[in-house]
Amino acid sequence: MVRNPLTPEERRRGERLGELLREARGGRSMVAVAASAGISAETLRKIETGRAPTPAFFTVAALAGALGLSMDELLPRCAPVSQVSGPLLEPGELPLTA
């Protein structure tokens, strides 16, 4: 399978995700957070440095859980506003359907 090259915006989004995770990790060791999320420290290092700018959804969800973040917090801080469709919901709020 041939993967299309990432756009500059996709790379920037990955860098923002890495910065956010690194900030949330604070003083905790990379090894401890990675183990808590069930991933390798090398994978976490690649995500934090932007070398893995498009990690799998479940990897991001596991890291968010290990760091006490919600996916609702991550989306608006990583994706450009133009890619966040619809109104942002409060935690626990369900979207209205027509």
XYZ file of N, CA and C in Angstrom:
294
model
N 0.848 -1.169 0.000
C 0.000 0.000 0.000
C 0.899 1.239 0.000
N 0.619 2.149 -0.892
C 1.372 3.391 -0.982
C 0.619 4.460 -0.209
N 1.318 5.129 0.648
C 0.700 6.178 1.462
C 1.011 7.536 0.852
N -0.025 8.356 0.728
C 0.181 9.707 0.213
C 1.032 10.500 1.194
N 1.882 11.384 0.671
C 2.681 12.229 1.571
C 1.764 13.123 2.411
N 2.205 13.406 3.609
C 1.422 14.270 4.485
C 1.507 15.712 4.010
N 0.419 16.418 4.201
C 0.407 17.841 3.872
C 1.122 18.594 4.991
N 1.537 19.817 4.724
C 2.144 20.619 5.793
C 1.201 20.783 6.992
N -0.091 20.920 6.741
C -1.045 21.071 7.844
C -1.125 19.787 8.677
N -1.081 18.627 8.037
C -1.094 17.363 8.777
C 0.156 17.251 9.653
N 1.274 17.695 9.146
C 2.510 17.683 9.942
C 2.403 18.633 11.132
N 1.869 19.844 10.894
C 1.692 20.810 11.994
C 0.723 20.263 13.041
N -0.337 19.588 12.605
C -1.292 19.007 13.546
C -0.597 17.952 14.416
N 0.261 17.139 13.811
C 1.016 16.149 14.563
C 1.967 16.786 15.557
N 2.588 17.892 15.153
C 3.481 18.612 16.063
C 2.703 19.188 17.240
N 1.501 19.733 16.963
C 0.668 20.273 18.049
C 0.251 19.172 19.002
N -0.101 18.003 18.472
C -0.454 16.880 19.330
C 0.722 16.497 20.216
N 1.903 16.403 19.624
C 3.096 16.059 20.395
C 3.381 17.050 21.502
N 3.246 18.340 21.190
C 3.474 19.383 22.200
C 2.468 19.271 23.339
N 1.213 19.027 22.989
C 0.166 18.900 24.000
C 0.418 17.695 24.905
N 0.791 16.577 24.320
C 1.056 15.381 25.125
C 2.274 15.578 26.013
N 3.303 16.193 25.470
C 4.523 16.451 26.254
C 4.215 17.377 27.430
N 3.412 18.412 27.165
C 3.010 19.344 28.217
C 2.187 18.619 29.290
N 1.256 17.782 28.867
C 0.407 17.052 29.816
C 1.208 16.036 30.623
N 2.273 15.492 30.017
C 3.108 14.510 30.724
C 3.851 15.169 31.871
N 4.187 16.443 31.711
C 4.858 17.175 32.784
C 6.136 16.495 33.216
N 6.260 16.254 34.513
C 7.459 15.648 35.073
C 7.461 14.130 35.063
N 6.365 13.533 34.608
C 6.328 12.068 34.562
C 7.259 11.559 33.469
N 7.843 10.416 33.707
C 8.774 9.868 32.716
C 8.015 9.353 31.500
N 8.696 9.423 30.384
C 8.133 8.924 29.138
C 7.844 7.428 29.257
N 8.724 6.698 29.913
C 8.561 5.248 30.074
C 7.310 4.941 30.894
N 7.090 5.686 31.978
C 5.928 5.437 32.837
C 4.621 5.743 32.113
N 4.571 6.853 31.393
C 3.343 7.219 30.671
C 3.082 6.226 29.544
N 4.119 5.867 28.815
C 3.954 4.900 27.724
C 3.452 3.566 28.265
N 4.029 3.096 29.356
C 3.594 1.823 29.947
C 2.143 1.904 30.391
N 1.758 3.031 30.969
C 0.380 3.217 31.413
C -0.587 3.187 30.232
N -0.140 3.677 29.083
C -0.977 3.702 27.884
C -0.892 2.406 27.084
N 0.037 1.535 27.447
C 0.176 0.266 26.733
C 0.906 0.393 25.401
N 1.776 1.388 25.294
C 2.576 1.556 24.081
C 4.048 1.602 24.477
N 4.916 1.561 23.486
C 6.344 1.625 23.795
C 6.764 3.077 24.015
N 7.824 3.254 24.780
C 8.374 4.590 24.994
C 8.848 5.179 23.671
N 9.331 4.334 22.775
C 9.784 4.801 21.460
C 8.610 5.378 20.661
N 7.458 4.733 20.729
C 6.277 5.259 20.031
C 5.881 6.602 20.605
N 5.873 6.725 21.932
C 5.536 7.997 22.559
C 6.547 9.066 22.172
N 7.816 8.734 22.140
C 8.847 9.684 21.752
C 8.615 10.184 20.328
N 8.279 9.274 19.418
C 8.028 9.662 18.029
C 6.812 10.572 17.914
N 5.773 10.294 18.689
C 4.581 11.142 18.652
C 4.905 12.518 19.224
N 5.592 12.552 20.362
C 5.911 13.829 21.006
C 6.825 14.703 20.158
N 7.687 14.100 19.374
C 8.619 14.883 18.563
C 8.088 15.157 17.163
N 6.917 14.642 16.832
C 6.336 14.874 15.520
C 6.819 13.927 14.443
N 7.649 12.956 14.805
C 8.130 11.979 13.815
C 7.047 10.987 13.440
N 6.002 10.865 14.273
C 4.826 10.040 13.967
C 3.623 10.978 14.050
N 3.410 11.804 13.012
C 2.398 12.854 13.094
C 0.958 12.381 12.983
N 0.740 11.130 12.593
C -0.628 10.631 12.464
C -0.782 9.297 13.200
N -0.664 9.314 14.530
C -0.799 8.058 15.272
C -2.224 7.524 15.185
N -2.369 6.238 15.421
C -3.678 5.587 15.379
C -4.597 6.163 16.454
N -5.877 6.166 16.158
C -6.883 6.693 17.085
C -6.752 6.063 18.465
N -6.657 4.738 18.523
C -6.619 4.066 19.822
C -5.331 4.358 20.583
N -4.260 4.658 19.882
C -3.024 5.079 20.546
C -3.226 6.432 21.205
N -3.833 7.358 20.463
C -4.098 8.687 21.020
C -5.077 8.574 22.195
N -6.107 7.746 22.051
C -7.085 7.578 23.132
C -6.417 6.989 24.378
N -5.527 6.029 24.204
C -4.831 5.429 25.349
C -3.925 6.457 26.024
N -3.236 7.258 25.240
C -2.378 8.298 25.816
C -3.211 9.342 26.543
N -4.317 9.743 25.941
C -5.194 10.718 26.594
C -5.648 10.185 27.948
N -6.050 8.926 27.988
C -6.481 8.328 29.251
C -5.365 8.283 30.275
N -4.169 7.929 29.845
C -3.025 7.837 30.758
C -2.641 9.216 31.297
N -2.927 10.259 30.518
C -2.542 11.621 30.920
C -3.701 12.408 31.528
N -4.861 11.784 31.631
C -6.014 12.466 32.219
C -6.625 13.517 31.304
N -6.454 13.348 30.002
C -7.044 14.256 29.022
C -8.262 13.588 28.396
N -9.178 14.383 27.911
C -10.293 13.817 27.161
C -10.045 14.052 25.679
N -10.624 13.214 24.860
C -10.500 13.401 23.415
C -11.151 14.727 23.012
N -12.174 15.143 23.755
C -12.821 16.431 23.477
C -11.854 17.593 23.693
N -10.914 17.439 24.615
C -9.911 18.481 24.841
C -8.872 18.493 23.725
N -8.523 17.314 23.237
C -7.471 17.206 22.237
C -7.888 17.757 20.878
N -9.088 17.469 20.450
C -9.504 17.843 19.099
C -9.364 19.328 18.808
N -9.975 20.206 19.594
C -9.863 21.620 19.230
C -8.451 22.183 19.383
N -7.623 21.537 20.193
C -6.264 22.042 20.385
C -5.300 21.532 19.319
N -5.695 20.474 18.593
C -4.805 19.906 17.576
C -5.272 20.174 16.158
N -6.570 20.162 15.933
C -7.094 20.357 14.579
C -7.403 21.828 14.348
N -7.180 22.302 13.134
C -7.565 23.679 12.838
C -9.071 23.843 13.000
N -9.495 25.028 13.350
C -10.913 25.291 13.577
C -11.748 24.886 12.369
N -11.230 25.076 11.169
C -11.988 24.746 9.962
C -12.270 23.250 9.847
N -11.506 22.408 10.558
C -11.721 20.966 10.479
C -12.600 20.449 11.599
N -12.958 21.277 12.545
C -13.833 20.868 13.637
C -15.236 21.253 13.204
N -16.011 20.259 12.752
C -17.330 20.561 12.224
C -18.367 20.596 13.333
N -19.275 21.526 13.222
C -20.356 21.638 14.187
C -19.887 22.264 15.477
N -20.841 22.525 16.354
C -20.485 23.144 17.632
C -19.755 22.161 18.530
N -18.835 22.677 19.335
C -18.161 21.829 20.308
C -19.131 21.551 21.443
N -19.160 20.328 21.888
C -20.090 19.923 22.920
C -19.388 19.899 24.273
N -20.183 20.123 25.307
C -19.675 19.982 26.668
C -19.496 18.506 26.966
N -18.554 18.132 27.873
C -18.383 16.725 28.218
C -19.709 16.111 28.663
N -20.023 14.960 28.095
C -21.245 14.253 28.444
C -22.463 14.672 27.635
N -22.336 15.764 26.861
C -23.441 16.250 26.060
C -23.505 15.469 24.754
N -24.696 15.092 24.336
C -24.858 14.336 23.099
C -25.266 15.281 21.973
N -24.770 15.024 20.756
C -25.155 15.887 19.642
C -26.632 15.704 19.306
N -27.260 16.779 18.879
C -28.658 16.718 18.475
C -28.718 16.229 17.041
N -29.657 15.339 16.764
C -29.835 14.854 15.390
C -31.211 15.255 14.906
N -31.309 15.494 13.631
C -32.590 15.924 13.067
C -33.458 14.728 12.748
